[in-house]
Short mmCIF file of C-alpha atoms and ligand atoms in Angstrom, two decimals:
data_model
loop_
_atom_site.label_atom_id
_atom_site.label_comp_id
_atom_site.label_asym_id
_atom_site.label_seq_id
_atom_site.Cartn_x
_atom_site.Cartn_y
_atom_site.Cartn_z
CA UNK A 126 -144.76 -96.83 -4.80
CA UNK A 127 -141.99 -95.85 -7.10
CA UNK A 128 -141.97 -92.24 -8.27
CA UNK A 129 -141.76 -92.50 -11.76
CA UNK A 130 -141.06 -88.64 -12.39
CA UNK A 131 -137.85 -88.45 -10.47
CA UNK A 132 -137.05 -91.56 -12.27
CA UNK A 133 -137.52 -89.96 -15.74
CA UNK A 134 -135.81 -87.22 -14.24
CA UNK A 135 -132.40 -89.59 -13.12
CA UNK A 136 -132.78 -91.33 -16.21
CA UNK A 137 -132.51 -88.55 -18.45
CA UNK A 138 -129.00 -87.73 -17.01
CA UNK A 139 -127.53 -90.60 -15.75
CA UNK A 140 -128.63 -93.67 -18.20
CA UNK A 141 -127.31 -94.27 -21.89
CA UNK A 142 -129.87 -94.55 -24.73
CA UNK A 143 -127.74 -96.66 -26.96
CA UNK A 144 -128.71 -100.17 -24.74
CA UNK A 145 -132.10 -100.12 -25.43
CA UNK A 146 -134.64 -99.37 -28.41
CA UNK A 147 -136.41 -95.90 -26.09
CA UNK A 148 -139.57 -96.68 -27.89
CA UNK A 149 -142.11 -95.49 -25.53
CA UNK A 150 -143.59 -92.95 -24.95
CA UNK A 151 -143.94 -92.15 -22.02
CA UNK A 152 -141.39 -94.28 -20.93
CA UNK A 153 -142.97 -97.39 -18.97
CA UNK A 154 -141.95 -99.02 -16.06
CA UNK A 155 -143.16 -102.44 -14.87
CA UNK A 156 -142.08 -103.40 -10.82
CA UNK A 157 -143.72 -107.09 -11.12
CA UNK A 158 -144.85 -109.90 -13.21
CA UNK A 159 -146.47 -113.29 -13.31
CA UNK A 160 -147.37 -115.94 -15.85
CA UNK A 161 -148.83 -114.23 -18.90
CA UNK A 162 -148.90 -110.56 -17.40
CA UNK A 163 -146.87 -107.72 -16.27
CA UNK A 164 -147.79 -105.28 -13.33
CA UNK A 165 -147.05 -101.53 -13.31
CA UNK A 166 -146.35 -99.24 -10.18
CA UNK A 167 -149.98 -98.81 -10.41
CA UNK A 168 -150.81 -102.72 -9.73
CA UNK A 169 -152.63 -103.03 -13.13
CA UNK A 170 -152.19 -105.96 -15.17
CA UNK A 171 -150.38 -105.54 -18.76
CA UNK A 172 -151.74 -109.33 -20.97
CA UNK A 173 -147.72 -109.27 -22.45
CA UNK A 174 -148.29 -111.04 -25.62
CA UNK A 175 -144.64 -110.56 -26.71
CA UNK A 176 -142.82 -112.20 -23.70
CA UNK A 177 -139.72 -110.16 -23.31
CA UNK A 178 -139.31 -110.94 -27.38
CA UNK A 179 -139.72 -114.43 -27.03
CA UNK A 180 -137.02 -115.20 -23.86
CA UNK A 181 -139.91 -116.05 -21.61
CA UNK A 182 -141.88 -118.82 -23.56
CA UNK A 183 -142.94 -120.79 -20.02
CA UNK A 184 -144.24 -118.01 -18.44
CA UNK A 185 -143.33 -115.62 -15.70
CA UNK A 186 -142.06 -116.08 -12.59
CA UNK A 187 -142.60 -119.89 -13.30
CA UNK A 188 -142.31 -121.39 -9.63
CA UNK A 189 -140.36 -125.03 -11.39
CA UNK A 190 -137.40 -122.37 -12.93
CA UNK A 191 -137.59 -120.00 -9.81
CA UNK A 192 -136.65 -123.11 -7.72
CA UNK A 193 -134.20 -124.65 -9.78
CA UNK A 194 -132.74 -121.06 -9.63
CA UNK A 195 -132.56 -120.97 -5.94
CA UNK A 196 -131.78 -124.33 -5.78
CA UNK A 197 -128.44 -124.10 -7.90
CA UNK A 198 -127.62 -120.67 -5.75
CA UNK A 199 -127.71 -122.39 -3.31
CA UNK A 200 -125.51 -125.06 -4.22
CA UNK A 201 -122.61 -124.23 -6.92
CA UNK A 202 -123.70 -120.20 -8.04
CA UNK A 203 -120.39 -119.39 -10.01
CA UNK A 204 -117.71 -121.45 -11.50
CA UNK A 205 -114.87 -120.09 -13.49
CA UNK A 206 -115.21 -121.28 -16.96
CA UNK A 207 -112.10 -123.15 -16.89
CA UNK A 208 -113.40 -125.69 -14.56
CA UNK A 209 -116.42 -128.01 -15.19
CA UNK A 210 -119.72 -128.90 -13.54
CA UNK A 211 -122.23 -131.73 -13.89
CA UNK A 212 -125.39 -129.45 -15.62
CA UNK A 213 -123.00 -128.55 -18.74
CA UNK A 214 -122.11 -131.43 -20.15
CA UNK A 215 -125.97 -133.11 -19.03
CA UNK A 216 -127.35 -129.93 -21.01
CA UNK A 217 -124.92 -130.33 -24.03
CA UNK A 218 -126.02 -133.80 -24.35
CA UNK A 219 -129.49 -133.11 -24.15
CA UNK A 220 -129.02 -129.78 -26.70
CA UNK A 221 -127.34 -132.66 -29.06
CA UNK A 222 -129.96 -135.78 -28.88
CA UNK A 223 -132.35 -132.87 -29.90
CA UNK A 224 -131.01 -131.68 -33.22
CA UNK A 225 -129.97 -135.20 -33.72
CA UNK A 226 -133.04 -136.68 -33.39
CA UNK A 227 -134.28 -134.64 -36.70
CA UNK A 228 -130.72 -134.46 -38.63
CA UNK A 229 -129.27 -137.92 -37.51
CA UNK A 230 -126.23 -136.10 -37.28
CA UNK A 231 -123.36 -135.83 -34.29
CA UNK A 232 -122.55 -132.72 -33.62
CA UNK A 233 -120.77 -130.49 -30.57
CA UNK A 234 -122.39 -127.62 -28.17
CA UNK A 235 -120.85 -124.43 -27.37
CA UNK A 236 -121.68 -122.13 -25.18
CA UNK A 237 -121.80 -117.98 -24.22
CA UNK A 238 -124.10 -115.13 -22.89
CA UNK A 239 -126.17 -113.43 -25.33
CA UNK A 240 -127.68 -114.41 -28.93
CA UNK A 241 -125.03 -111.55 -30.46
CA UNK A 242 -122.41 -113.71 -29.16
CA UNK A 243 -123.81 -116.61 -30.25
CA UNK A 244 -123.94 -115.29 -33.64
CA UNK A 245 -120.40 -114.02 -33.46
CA UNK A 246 -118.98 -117.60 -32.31
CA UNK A 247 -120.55 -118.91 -35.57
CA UNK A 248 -119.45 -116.50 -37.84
CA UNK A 249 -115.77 -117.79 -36.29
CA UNK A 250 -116.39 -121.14 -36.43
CA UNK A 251 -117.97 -120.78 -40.87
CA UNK A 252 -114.29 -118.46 -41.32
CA UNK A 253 -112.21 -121.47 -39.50
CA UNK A 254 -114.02 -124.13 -42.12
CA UNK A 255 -114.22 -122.00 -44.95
CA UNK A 256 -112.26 -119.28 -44.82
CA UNK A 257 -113.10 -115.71 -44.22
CA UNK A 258 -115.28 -115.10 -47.16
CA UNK A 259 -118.88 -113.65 -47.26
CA UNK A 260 -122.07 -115.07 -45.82
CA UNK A 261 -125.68 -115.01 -47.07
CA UNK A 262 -128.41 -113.73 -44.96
CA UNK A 263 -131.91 -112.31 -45.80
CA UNK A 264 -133.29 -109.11 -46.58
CA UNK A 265 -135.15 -107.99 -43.03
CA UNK A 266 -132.69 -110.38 -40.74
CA UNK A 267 -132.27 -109.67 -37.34
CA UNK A 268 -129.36 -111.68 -36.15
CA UNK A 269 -128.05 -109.08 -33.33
CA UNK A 270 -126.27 -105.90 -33.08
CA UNK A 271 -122.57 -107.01 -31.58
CA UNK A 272 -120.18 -106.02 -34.96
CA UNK A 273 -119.90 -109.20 -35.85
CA UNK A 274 -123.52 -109.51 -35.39
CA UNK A 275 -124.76 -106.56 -37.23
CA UNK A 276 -122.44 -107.43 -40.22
CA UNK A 277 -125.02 -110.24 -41.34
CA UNK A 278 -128.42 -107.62 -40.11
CA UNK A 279 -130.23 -106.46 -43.12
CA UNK A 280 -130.51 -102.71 -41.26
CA UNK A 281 -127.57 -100.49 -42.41
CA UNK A 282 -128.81 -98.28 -39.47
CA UNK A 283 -127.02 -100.69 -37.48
CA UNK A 284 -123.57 -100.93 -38.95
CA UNK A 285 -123.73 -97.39 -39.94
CA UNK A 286 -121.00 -94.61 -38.33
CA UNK A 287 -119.04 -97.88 -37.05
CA UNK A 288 -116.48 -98.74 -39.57
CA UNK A 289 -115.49 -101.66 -41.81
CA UNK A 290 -115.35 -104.45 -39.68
CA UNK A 291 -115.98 -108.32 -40.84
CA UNK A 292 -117.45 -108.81 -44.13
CA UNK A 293 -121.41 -107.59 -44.71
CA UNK A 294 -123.28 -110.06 -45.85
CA UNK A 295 -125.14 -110.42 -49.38
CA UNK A 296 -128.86 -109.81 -48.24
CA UNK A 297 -131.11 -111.96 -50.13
CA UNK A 298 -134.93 -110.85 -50.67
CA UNK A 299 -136.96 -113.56 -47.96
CA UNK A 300 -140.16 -115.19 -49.10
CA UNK A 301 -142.83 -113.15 -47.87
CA UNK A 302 -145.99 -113.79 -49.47
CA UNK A 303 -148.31 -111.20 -48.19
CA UNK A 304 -145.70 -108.50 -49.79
CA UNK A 305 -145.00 -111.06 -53.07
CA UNK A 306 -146.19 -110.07 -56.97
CA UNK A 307 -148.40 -113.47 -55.67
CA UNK A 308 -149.91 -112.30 -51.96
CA UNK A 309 -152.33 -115.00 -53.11
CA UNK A 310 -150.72 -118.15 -54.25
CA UNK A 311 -148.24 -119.53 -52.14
CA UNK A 312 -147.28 -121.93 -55.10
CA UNK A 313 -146.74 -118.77 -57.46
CA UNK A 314 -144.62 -116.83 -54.68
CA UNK A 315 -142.69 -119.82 -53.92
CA UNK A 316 -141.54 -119.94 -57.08
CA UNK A 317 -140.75 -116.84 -57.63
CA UNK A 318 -138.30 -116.29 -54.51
CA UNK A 319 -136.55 -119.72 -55.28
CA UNK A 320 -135.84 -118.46 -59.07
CA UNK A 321 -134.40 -115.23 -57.33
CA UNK A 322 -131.85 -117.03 -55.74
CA UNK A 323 -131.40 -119.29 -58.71
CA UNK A 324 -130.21 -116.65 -60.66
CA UNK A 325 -127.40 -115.57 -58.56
CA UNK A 326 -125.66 -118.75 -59.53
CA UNK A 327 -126.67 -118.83 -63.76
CA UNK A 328 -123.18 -117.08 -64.86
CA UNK A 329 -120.15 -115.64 -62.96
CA UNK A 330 -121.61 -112.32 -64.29
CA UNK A 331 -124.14 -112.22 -61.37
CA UNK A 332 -121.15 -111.64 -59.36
CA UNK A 333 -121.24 -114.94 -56.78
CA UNK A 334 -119.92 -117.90 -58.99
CA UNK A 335 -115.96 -118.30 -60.27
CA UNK A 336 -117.10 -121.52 -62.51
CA UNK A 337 -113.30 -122.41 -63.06
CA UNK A 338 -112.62 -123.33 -59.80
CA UNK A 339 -116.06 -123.38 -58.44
CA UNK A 340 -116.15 -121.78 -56.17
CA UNK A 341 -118.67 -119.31 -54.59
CA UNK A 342 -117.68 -116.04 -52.78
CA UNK A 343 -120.47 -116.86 -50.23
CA UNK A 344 -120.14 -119.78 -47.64
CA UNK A 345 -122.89 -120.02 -45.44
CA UNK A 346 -126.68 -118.65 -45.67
CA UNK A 347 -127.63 -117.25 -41.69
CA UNK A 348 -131.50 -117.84 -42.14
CA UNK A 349 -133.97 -117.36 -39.53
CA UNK A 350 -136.73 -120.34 -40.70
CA UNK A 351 -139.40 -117.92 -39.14
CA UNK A 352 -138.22 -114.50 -39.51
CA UNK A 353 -138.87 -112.74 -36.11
CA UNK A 354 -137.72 -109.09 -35.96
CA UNK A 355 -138.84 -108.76 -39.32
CA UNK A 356 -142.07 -109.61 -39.01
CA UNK A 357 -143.11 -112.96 -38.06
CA UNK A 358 -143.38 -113.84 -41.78
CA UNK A 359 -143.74 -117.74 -42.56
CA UNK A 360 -142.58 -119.08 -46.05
CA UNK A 361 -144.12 -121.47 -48.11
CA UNK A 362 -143.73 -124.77 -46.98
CA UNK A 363 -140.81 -126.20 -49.48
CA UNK A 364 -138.89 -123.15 -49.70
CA UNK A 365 -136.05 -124.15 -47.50
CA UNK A 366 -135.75 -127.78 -48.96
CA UNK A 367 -135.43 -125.74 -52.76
CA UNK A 368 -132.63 -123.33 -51.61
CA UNK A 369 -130.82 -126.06 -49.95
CA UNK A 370 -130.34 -128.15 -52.82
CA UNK A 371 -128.95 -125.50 -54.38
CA UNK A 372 -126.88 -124.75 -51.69
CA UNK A 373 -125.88 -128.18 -51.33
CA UNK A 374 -124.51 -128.26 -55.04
CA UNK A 375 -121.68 -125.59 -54.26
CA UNK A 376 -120.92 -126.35 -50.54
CA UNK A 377 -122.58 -123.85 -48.98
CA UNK A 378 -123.34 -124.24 -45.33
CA UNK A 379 -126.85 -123.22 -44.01
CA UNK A 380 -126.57 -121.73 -40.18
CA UNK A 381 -130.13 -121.58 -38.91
CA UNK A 382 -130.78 -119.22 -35.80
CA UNK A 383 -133.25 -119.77 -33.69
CA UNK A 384 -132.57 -117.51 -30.98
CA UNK A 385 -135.96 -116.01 -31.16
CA UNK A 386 -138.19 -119.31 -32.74
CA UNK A 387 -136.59 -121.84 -30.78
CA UNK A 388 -137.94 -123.81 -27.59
CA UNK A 389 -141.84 -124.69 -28.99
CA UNK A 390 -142.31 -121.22 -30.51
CA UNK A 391 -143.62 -122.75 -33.59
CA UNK A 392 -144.90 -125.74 -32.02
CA UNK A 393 -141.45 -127.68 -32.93
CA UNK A 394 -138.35 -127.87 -30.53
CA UNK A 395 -136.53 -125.82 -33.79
CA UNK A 396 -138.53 -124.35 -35.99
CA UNK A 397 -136.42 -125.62 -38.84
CA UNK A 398 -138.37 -128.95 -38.12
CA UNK A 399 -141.07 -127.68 -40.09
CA UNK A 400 -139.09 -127.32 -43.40
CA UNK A 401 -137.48 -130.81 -44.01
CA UNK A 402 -133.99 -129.77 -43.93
CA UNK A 403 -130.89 -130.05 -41.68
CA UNK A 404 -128.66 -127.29 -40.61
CA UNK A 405 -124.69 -127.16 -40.47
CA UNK A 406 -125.23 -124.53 -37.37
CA UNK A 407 -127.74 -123.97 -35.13
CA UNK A 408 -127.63 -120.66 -33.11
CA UNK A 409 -129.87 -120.55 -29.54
CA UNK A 410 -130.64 -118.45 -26.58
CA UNK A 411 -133.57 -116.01 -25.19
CA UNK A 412 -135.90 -119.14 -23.56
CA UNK A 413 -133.12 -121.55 -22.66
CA UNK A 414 -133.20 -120.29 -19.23
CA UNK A 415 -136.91 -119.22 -19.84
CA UNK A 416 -135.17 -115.57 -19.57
CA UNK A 417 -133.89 -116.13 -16.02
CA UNK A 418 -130.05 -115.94 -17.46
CA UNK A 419 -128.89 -114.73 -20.30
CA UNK A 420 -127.07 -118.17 -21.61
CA UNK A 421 -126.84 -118.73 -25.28
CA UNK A 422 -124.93 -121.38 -27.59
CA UNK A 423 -124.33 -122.96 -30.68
CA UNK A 424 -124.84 -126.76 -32.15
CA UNK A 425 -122.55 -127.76 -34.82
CA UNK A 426 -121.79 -130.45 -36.97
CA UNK A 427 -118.98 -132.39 -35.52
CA UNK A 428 -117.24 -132.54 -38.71
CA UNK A 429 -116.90 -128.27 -38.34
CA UNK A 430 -116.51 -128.14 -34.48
CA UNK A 431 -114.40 -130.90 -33.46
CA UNK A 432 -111.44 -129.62 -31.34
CA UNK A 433 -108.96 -130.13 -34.35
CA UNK A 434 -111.27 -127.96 -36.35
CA UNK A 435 -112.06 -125.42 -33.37
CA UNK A 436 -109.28 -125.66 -30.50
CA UNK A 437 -109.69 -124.69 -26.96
CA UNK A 438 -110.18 -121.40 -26.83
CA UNK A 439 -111.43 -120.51 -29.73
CA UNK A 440 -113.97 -118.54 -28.18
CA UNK A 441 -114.10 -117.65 -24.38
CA UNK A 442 -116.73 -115.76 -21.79
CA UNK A 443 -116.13 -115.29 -18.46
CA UNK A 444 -119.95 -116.30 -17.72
CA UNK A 445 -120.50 -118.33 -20.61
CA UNK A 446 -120.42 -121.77 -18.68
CA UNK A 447 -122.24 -120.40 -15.69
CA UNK A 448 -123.74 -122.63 -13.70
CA UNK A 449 -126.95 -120.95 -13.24
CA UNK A 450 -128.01 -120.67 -16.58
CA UNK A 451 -126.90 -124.62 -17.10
CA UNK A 452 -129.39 -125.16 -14.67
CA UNK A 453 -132.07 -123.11 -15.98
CA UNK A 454 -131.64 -124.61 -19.07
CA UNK A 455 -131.58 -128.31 -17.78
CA UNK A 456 -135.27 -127.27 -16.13
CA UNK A 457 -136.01 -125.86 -19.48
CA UNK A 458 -135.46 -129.48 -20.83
CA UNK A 459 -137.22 -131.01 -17.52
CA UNK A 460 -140.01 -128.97 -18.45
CA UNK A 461 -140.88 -129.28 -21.97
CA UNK A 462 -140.43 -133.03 -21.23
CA UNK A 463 -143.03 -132.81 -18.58
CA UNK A 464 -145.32 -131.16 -21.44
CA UNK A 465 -146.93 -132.43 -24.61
CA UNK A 466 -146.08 -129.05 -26.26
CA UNK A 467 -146.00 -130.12 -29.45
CA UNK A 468 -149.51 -131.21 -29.82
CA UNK A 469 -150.92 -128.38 -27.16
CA UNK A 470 -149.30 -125.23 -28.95
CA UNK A 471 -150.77 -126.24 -32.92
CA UNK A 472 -153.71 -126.55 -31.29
CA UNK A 473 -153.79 -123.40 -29.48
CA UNK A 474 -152.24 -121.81 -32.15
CA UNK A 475 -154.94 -122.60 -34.30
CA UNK A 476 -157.16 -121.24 -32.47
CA UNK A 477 -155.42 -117.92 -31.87
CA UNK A 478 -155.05 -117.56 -35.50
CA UNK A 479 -158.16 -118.17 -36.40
CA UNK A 480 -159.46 -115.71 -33.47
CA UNK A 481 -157.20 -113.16 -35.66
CA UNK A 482 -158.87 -114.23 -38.79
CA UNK A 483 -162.17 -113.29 -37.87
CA UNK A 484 -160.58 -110.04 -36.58
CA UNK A 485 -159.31 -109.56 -39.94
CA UNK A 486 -162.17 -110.19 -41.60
CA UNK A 487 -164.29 -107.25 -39.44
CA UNK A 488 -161.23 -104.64 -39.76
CA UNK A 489 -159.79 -103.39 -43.44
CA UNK A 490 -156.41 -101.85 -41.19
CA UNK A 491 -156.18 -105.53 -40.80
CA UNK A 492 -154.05 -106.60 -44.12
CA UNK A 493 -152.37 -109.68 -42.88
CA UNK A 494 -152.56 -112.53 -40.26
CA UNK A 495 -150.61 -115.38 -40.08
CA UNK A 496 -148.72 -117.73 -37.46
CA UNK A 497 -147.13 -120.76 -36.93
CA UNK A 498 -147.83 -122.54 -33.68
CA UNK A 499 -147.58 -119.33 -31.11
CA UNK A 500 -145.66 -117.71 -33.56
CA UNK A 501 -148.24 -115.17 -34.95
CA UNK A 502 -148.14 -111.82 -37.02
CA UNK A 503 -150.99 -108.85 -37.57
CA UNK A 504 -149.82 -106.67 -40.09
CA UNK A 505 -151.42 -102.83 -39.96
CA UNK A 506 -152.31 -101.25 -43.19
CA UNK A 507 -154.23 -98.42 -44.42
CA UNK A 508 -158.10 -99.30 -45.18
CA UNK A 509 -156.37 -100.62 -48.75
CA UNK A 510 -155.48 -103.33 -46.94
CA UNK A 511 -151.62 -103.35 -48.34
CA UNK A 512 -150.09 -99.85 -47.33
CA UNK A 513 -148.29 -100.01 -44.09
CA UNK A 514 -149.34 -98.14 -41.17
CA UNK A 515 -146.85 -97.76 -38.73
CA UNK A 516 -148.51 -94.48 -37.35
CA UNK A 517 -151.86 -96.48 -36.70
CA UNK A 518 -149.93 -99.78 -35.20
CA UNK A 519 -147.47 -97.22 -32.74
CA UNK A 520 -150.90 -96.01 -31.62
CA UNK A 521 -152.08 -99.33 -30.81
CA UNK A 522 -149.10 -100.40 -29.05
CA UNK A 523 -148.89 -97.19 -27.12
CA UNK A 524 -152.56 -97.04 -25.94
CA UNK A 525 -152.17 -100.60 -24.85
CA UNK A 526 -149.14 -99.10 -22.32
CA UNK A 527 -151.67 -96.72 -21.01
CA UNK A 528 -153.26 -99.51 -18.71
CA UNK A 529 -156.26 -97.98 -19.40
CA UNK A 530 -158.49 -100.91 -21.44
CA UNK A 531 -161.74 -101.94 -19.57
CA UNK A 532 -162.04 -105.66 -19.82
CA UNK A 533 -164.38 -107.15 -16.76
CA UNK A 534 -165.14 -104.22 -14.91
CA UNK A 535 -161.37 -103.57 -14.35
CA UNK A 536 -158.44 -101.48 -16.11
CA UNK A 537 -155.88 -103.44 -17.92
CA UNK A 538 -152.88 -103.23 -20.33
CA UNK A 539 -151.96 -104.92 -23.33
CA UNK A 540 -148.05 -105.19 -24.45
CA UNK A 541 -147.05 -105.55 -27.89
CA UNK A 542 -144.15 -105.47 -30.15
CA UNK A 543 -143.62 -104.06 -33.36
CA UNK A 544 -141.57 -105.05 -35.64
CA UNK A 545 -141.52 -105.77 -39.93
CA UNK A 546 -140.08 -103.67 -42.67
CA UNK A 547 -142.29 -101.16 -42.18
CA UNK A 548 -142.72 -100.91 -38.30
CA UNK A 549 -146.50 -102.25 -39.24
CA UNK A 550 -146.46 -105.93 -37.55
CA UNK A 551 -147.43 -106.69 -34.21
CA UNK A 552 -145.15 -110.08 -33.60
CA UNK A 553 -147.05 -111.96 -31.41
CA UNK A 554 -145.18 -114.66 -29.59
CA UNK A 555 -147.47 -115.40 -25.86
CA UNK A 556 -146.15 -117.45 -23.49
CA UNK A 557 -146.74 -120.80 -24.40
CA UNK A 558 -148.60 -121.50 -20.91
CA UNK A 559 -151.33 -118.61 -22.01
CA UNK A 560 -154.92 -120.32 -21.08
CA UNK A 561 -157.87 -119.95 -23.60
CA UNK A 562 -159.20 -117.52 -21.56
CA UNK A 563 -156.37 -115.10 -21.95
CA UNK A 564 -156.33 -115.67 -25.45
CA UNK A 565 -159.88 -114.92 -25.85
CA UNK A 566 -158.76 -111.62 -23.54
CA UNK A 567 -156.57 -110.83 -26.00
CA UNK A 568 -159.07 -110.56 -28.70
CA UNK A 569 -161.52 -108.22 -26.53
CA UNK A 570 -158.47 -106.44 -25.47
CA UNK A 571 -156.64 -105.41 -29.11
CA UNK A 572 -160.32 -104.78 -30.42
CA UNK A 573 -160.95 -102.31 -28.07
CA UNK A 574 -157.25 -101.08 -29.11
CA UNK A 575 -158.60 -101.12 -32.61
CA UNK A 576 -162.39 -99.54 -32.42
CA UNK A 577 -160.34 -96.70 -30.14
CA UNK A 578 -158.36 -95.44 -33.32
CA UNK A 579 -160.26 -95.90 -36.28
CA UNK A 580 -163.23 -94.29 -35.24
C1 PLP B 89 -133.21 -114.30 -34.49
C2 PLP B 89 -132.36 -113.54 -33.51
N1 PLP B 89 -131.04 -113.69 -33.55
C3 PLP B 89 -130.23 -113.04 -32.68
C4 PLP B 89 -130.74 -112.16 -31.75
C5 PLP B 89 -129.82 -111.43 -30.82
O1 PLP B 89 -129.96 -111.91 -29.53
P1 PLP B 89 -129.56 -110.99 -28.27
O2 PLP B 89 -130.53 -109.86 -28.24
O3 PLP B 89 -129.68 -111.92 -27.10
O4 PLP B 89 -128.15 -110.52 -28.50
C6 PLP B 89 -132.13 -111.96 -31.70
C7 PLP B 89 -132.72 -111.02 -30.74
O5 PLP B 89 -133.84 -110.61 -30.81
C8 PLP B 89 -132.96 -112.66 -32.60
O6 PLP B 89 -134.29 -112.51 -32.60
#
């Protein structure tokens, strides 16, 4: 067994704090996993209902990516990125037919390790078609924390003590009903983020418009169309198709990441499918490879990344062809064909969130549920049901890393992320594979959680 004190011990000393979030405490290790759980030093079972933040949507140690994994290292492992190999240009094509099978549109894929970089690539390729002017993203965006990256984050705790570099973007306020003047008309709230952003563009005095060449100083709105880090918050259903069309009237590109919602999260391929409208960009990564490589990429329009437009070169990684994550991603592809996701994961999404309903409905800590597909939030509060709770929800998280919840005559664990404005929301993204049973687990497993710390 690993000796987890002189591990603490080495770590304090030897290991950097600035690569990872160092949440917990006590720190937690995990030595093994396997389809919806992760096992501790201590062989006990942790349900993860977070999946490594959404990069492991088909499960763990899924045998169909193992062997593909094997298979490929066994047969072409590394490749300088100079030189080509079948599974990129099969997994570009199928990346392509399936935007353009909801946008009708031809576009280009491009590749590189890590959704940052992904990010950064298409803040290169809006300055090379637009120029290098300012970007719209929303209030409570988490788009990664390379510079470029963190440039278009809503925290300032991220840019902060590292200089002026790129241009920070204009962070727009992001339709969240729950914390709306209307938590209880959609319509109402709707409306009321929409006419926001309508504003902005009324006279040149609200500081984004020059009328008399019309222009805007803004050239592209980075929206996530289910905003992860920030909360798992959903917006009403025409938002999107509203903003667009205003977007649309002064040439404003929209670049949609889906880093984090991507692959079936929501139910959809992208979960931009949802909201009736069709992206310029299209960021990717995290479950590609089903977390087995950490590939990432970019779709755009061909009219933006044709290699007149963006020449060889334009960006460049030294493992961002690599033909182990091509691979993983063509099984990604091979899989979700295999699988009638689409119908399975509303279905069992449904169900989840109406498991959380009725949770809701028993607990007043409870203020908010809500999910799309197996893309579900449950947002702590005070017994108000409003004020955020982050003390109550760290408590929740951190007694479900204790291992220590009795559930069938045996101890297990229960993983889950916080995120939201106010550190209150437990983001719940399971692996798409989790069975009824472990979703009914789930609910004996965060009520126990629960009952422990309000009584
Ligand atoms: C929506 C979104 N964009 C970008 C990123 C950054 O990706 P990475 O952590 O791989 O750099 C994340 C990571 O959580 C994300 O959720």
């Amino acid at each position: 067994m690993i000796n987890i004190n002189e591990l603490n011990k080495k770590e304090a000393i030897y290991c950097s704090w600035g690569d990872t979030v160092h949440y917990n405490n006590p720190l937690k290790y995990f030595t093994s996993c396997n389809g919806s759980f992760m096992i501790d030093e201590k062989d006990i079972e942790y349900l993860d209902i977070q999946m490594a933040y959404s990069a492991v949507n088909f499960g763990y140690k899924n045998s169909f990516f193992n062997d593909k994994l094997i298979n490929q290292i066994n047969k072409l492992p590394q490749i300088a990125s100079e030189y080509l190999h079948e599974d990129k240009i099969l997994l570009s094509k199928r990346i392509n037919d399936s935007i353009e099978k909801f946008t009708n549109t031809k576009g280009r894929v491009h590749f590189n390790v890590g959704g940052s970089q992904a990010i950064d690539d298409s803040l290169k390729l809006v300055s090379i078609n637009k120029g290098s002017r300012g970007v719209f993203a929303y209030e409570g965006s988490y788009h990664g924390r390379s510079i470029g990256a963190s440039s278009i984050t809503s925290s300032y705790r991220y840019r902060n003590r590292y200089g002026e570099f790129g241009n920070r973007a204009c962070f727009i306020p992001f339709p969240y009903i729950f914390r709306s003047p209307f938590p209880d008309d959609p319509q109402k709230a709707e409306d009321y983020y929409v006419q926001q952003f309508e504003r902005l563009f009324e006279s040149e005095y609200q500081g984004i418009v020059d009328f008399k060449r019309n222009e805007t100083e803004f050239v592209a709105f980075y929206i996530e169309p289910i905003q992860g880090t920030g909360g798992y918050i959903i917006p009403p259903k025409n938002y999107f198709k509203r903003i667009k069309k205003i977007l649309d009237e002064y040439n404003i590109l929209i670049v949609d990441d889906e880093i984090q919602m991507g692959f079936f999260r929501t139910g959809k391929m992208w979960a931009i499918e949802h909201f009736g409208i069709e992206p310029d960009i299209i960021t990717f990564g995290k479950s590609l490879t089903n977390g087995l490589n950490p590939l990432s990429g970019l779709w755009a329009k061909e009219e933006l990344i044709n290699p007149e437009k963006w020449s060889a070169g334009s960006t460049h990684s030294t493992f961002g062809s690599n033909p182990l994550g091509m691979s993983l991603g063509m099984a990604s592809f091979d899989w979700i064909e295999k699988k009638n996701y689409e119908k399975e994961i509303t279905k069992k999404g449904k169900y989840f969130l109406n498991g959380l309903k009725e949770l809701k409905k028993k607990y007043k800590v409870i203020g908010d549920v809500d999910g799309l597909g197996l893309a579900l939030r449950i947002e702590i509060c005070f017994p108000d049901g409003r004020t955020p709770n982050k003390e109550l929800a760290d408590k929740i998280k951190n007694d479900g890393l204790s291992g220590k919840i009795e559930f069938n005559g045996k101890k297990y664990g229960l993983i889950l992320d916080v995120g939201g404005y106010y550190k209150n929301v437990f983001t719940l993204a399971p692996s798409l594979e989790i069975t009824y049973d472990e979703i009914d687990m789930f609910f004996e497993l965060f009520e126990f959680l629960i009952k422990m710390n309000i009584e």
